[in-house]
Short mmCIF file of C-alpha atoms in Angstrom, two decimals:
data_model
loop_
_atom_site.label_atom_id
_atom_site.label_comp_id
_atom_site.label_asym_id
_atom_site.label_seq_id
_atom_site.Cartn_x
_atom_site.Cartn_y
_atom_site.Cartn_z
CA MET A 242 -85.51 -17.95 -262.75
CA GLY A 243 -85.43 -14.74 -260.62
CA LEU A 244 -82.02 -14.97 -258.73
CA ALA A 245 -82.32 -15.59 -254.73
CA ASN A 246 -80.41 -11.78 -253.60
CA PRO A 247 -80.97 -9.75 -256.46
CA GLU A 248 -79.94 -6.77 -254.44
CA ALA A 249 -76.48 -8.77 -254.28
CA ALA A 250 -76.34 -8.36 -257.62
CA HIS A 251 -76.31 -4.62 -258.24
CA ARG A 252 -73.48 -4.40 -256.00
CA ASP A 253 -71.24 -6.52 -257.07
CA ARG A 254 -71.72 -4.57 -260.72
CA PRO A 255 -69.04 -1.53 -261.12
CA SER A 256 -71.50 2.02 -260.31
CA ALA A 257 -71.01 4.69 -263.87
CA GLU A 258 -68.76 6.88 -260.82
CA GLU A 259 -65.65 4.00 -260.88
CA ASN A 260 -65.09 4.31 -264.60
CA VAL A 261 -64.64 8.55 -263.87
CA PRO A 262 -61.36 9.82 -263.39
CA ASN A 263 -60.74 11.57 -260.46
CA ARG A 264 -61.40 14.92 -260.72
CA PHE A 265 -57.72 16.27 -260.00
CA GLU A 266 -57.22 14.27 -261.95
CA LEU A 267 -58.41 16.35 -265.08
CA PHE A 268 -56.31 19.46 -264.74
CA LEU A 269 -53.14 18.35 -262.56
CA LEU A 270 -49.93 17.11 -264.75
CA GLY A 271 -48.56 13.98 -263.60
CA ASP A 272 -44.81 13.88 -263.28
CA GLY A 273 -42.39 14.03 -266.33
CA GLU A 274 -46.10 15.62 -268.52
CA LYS A 275 -46.18 18.15 -270.60
CA LYS A 276 -48.69 21.65 -271.04
CA VAL A 277 -47.89 20.96 -275.01
CA THR A 278 -46.43 19.52 -277.11
CA GLU A 279 -46.58 19.88 -281.02
CA GLU A 280 -45.48 17.70 -283.71
CA THR A 281 -44.50 18.56 -287.00
CA ASP A 282 -46.67 17.09 -289.92
CA THR A 283 -44.11 16.15 -291.96
CA ARG A 284 -47.99 15.23 -295.25
CA ILE A 285 -48.93 19.30 -295.56
CA PRO A 286 -46.25 21.97 -295.56
CA SER A 287 -46.20 24.72 -292.75
CA THR A 288 -48.47 22.28 -290.40
CA SER A 289 -48.17 21.43 -287.14
CA VAL A 290 -50.09 18.95 -284.70
CA PHE A 291 -50.09 20.23 -280.55
CA THR A 292 -50.93 18.15 -278.15
CA PHE A 293 -52.60 20.12 -274.94
CA ASN A 294 -52.75 17.74 -271.67
CA LYS A 295 -55.42 18.95 -269.04
CA GLU A 296 -57.29 21.17 -271.60
CA ASP A 297 -60.73 20.84 -273.10
CA HIS A 298 -63.09 22.13 -275.41
CA THR A 299 -62.98 25.95 -273.82
CA LEU A 300 -59.15 26.57 -274.02
CA GLY A 301 -59.43 25.19 -277.04
CA ASN A 302 -61.60 26.54 -279.21
CA MET A 303 -61.09 29.93 -278.20
CA LEU A 304 -57.46 29.20 -279.63
CA ARG A 305 -58.95 27.88 -282.96
CA ALA A 306 -60.77 31.08 -283.30
CA ARG A 307 -58.45 33.90 -282.18
CA LEU A 308 -55.79 31.78 -285.04
CA LEU A 309 -58.29 31.90 -287.61
CA GLN A 310 -58.47 35.70 -287.15
CA SER A 311 -55.30 35.50 -288.53
CA PRO A 312 -53.86 36.30 -292.05
CA HIS A 313 -51.28 34.05 -291.73
CA VAL A 314 -53.09 30.98 -290.16
CA LEU A 315 -55.26 29.67 -293.32
CA PHE A 316 -56.79 26.50 -290.95
CA SER A 317 -57.26 25.64 -287.96
CA GLY A 318 -59.13 23.15 -285.51
CA TYR A 319 -59.16 21.10 -282.81
CA LYS A 320 -60.32 17.71 -282.00
CA VAL A 321 -61.08 15.85 -278.07
CA PRO A 322 -60.10 11.79 -278.73
CA HIS A 323 -62.78 11.51 -275.37
CA PRO A 324 -64.63 12.60 -273.36
CA LEU A 325 -63.40 11.33 -269.97
CA PHE A 326 -60.01 12.76 -270.67
CA SER A 327 -59.07 15.42 -270.23
CA THR A 328 -56.97 16.13 -273.95
CA PHE A 329 -57.54 17.66 -276.98
CA TYR A 330 -55.18 18.12 -280.03
CA LEU A 331 -54.73 21.41 -282.01
CA ARG A 332 -54.02 20.75 -286.08
CA ILE A 333 -52.60 24.79 -287.10
CA GLN A 334 -51.56 25.45 -290.89
CA THR A 335 -49.93 28.62 -292.03
CA ASP A 336 -48.71 30.32 -295.02
CA GLY A 337 -45.14 29.89 -294.46
CA THR A 338 -44.58 33.49 -293.47
CA MET A 339 -44.75 32.84 -289.73
CA THR A 340 -44.33 29.01 -287.97
CA PRO A 341 -47.59 27.12 -286.81
CA ARG A 342 -45.62 27.68 -283.26
CA GLN A 343 -45.58 31.86 -283.32
CA ALA A 344 -49.16 31.50 -284.94
CA LEU A 345 -49.74 29.84 -281.33
CA VAL A 346 -48.28 31.60 -279.32
CA GLN A 347 -49.18 34.97 -280.62
CA ALA A 348 -53.25 33.58 -280.19
CA CYS A 349 -51.96 32.87 -276.98
CA LYS A 350 -50.49 36.32 -275.78
CA ASP A 351 -54.05 37.65 -278.17
CA LEU A 352 -56.50 35.97 -276.17
CA VAL A 353 -54.99 37.12 -272.30
CA THR A 354 -55.19 40.63 -273.56
CA ASP A 355 -58.47 40.14 -274.75
CA LEU A 356 -59.67 38.46 -271.78
CA GLY A 357 -57.38 41.23 -269.63
CA LEU A 358 -60.06 44.00 -271.47
CA LEU A 359 -62.98 41.58 -270.40
CA SER A 360 -62.46 40.72 -267.41
CA ARG A 361 -61.51 44.74 -266.11
CA GLU A 362 -64.90 45.92 -268.27
CA PHE A 363 -66.92 43.18 -266.46
CA THR A 364 -65.38 44.27 -263.09
CA LYS A 365 -66.40 48.01 -264.13
CA GLU A 366 -70.16 47.54 -265.13
CA TRP A 367 -70.92 45.24 -262.58
CA GLU A 368 -69.01 48.10 -259.97
CA LEU A 369 -71.25 50.50 -261.83
CA ARG A 370 -75.00 48.02 -261.03
CA LYS A 371 -73.78 47.28 -257.42
CA MET A 372 -73.58 51.87 -257.37
CA VAL A 373 -77.04 52.17 -259.26
CA GLY A 374 -78.72 49.51 -257.56
CA GLU A 375 -77.72 51.24 -253.81
CA SER A 376 -79.12 54.40 -255.25
CA MET A 377 -82.17 53.02 -256.46
CA ASP A 378 -82.71 51.67 -253.32
CA GLY A 379 -82.20 54.41 -251.20
CA GLY A 380 -78.36 52.77 -249.15
CA LEU A 381 -80.88 50.64 -247.51
CA ASN A 382 -79.97 47.37 -249.53
CA GLY A 383 -79.50 44.63 -246.36
CA ALA A 384 -80.23 46.90 -243.61
#
């Protein structure tokens, strides 16, 4: 038949929120935990798999795309093993003229440069639009 007290049975079941890790665990490294580790793939020449801890698709996809712009990188791909864990694996294969680690370091430097340029250009456009908006309002915006 039915339960004598269905509300009590509902309280005894764990909620979905209890399965989700605390938000700070998604980006703060634990004691002795490294941000990036490298494992050389012995099956394929000039290939390494990098494990990134406390990162997600955002960085994985940016690195993959930037690495593929290098003429020395033959393959670059990443995967996130599980959506609840903020970890991804990045596989890099080079042509042998540079190591996968060198390719990754160069891609990181290039991304920092690109993002700095994006930030400057965005800020410049934002400030220009603010000035145009103020002149169109006759300086009475919010007065």
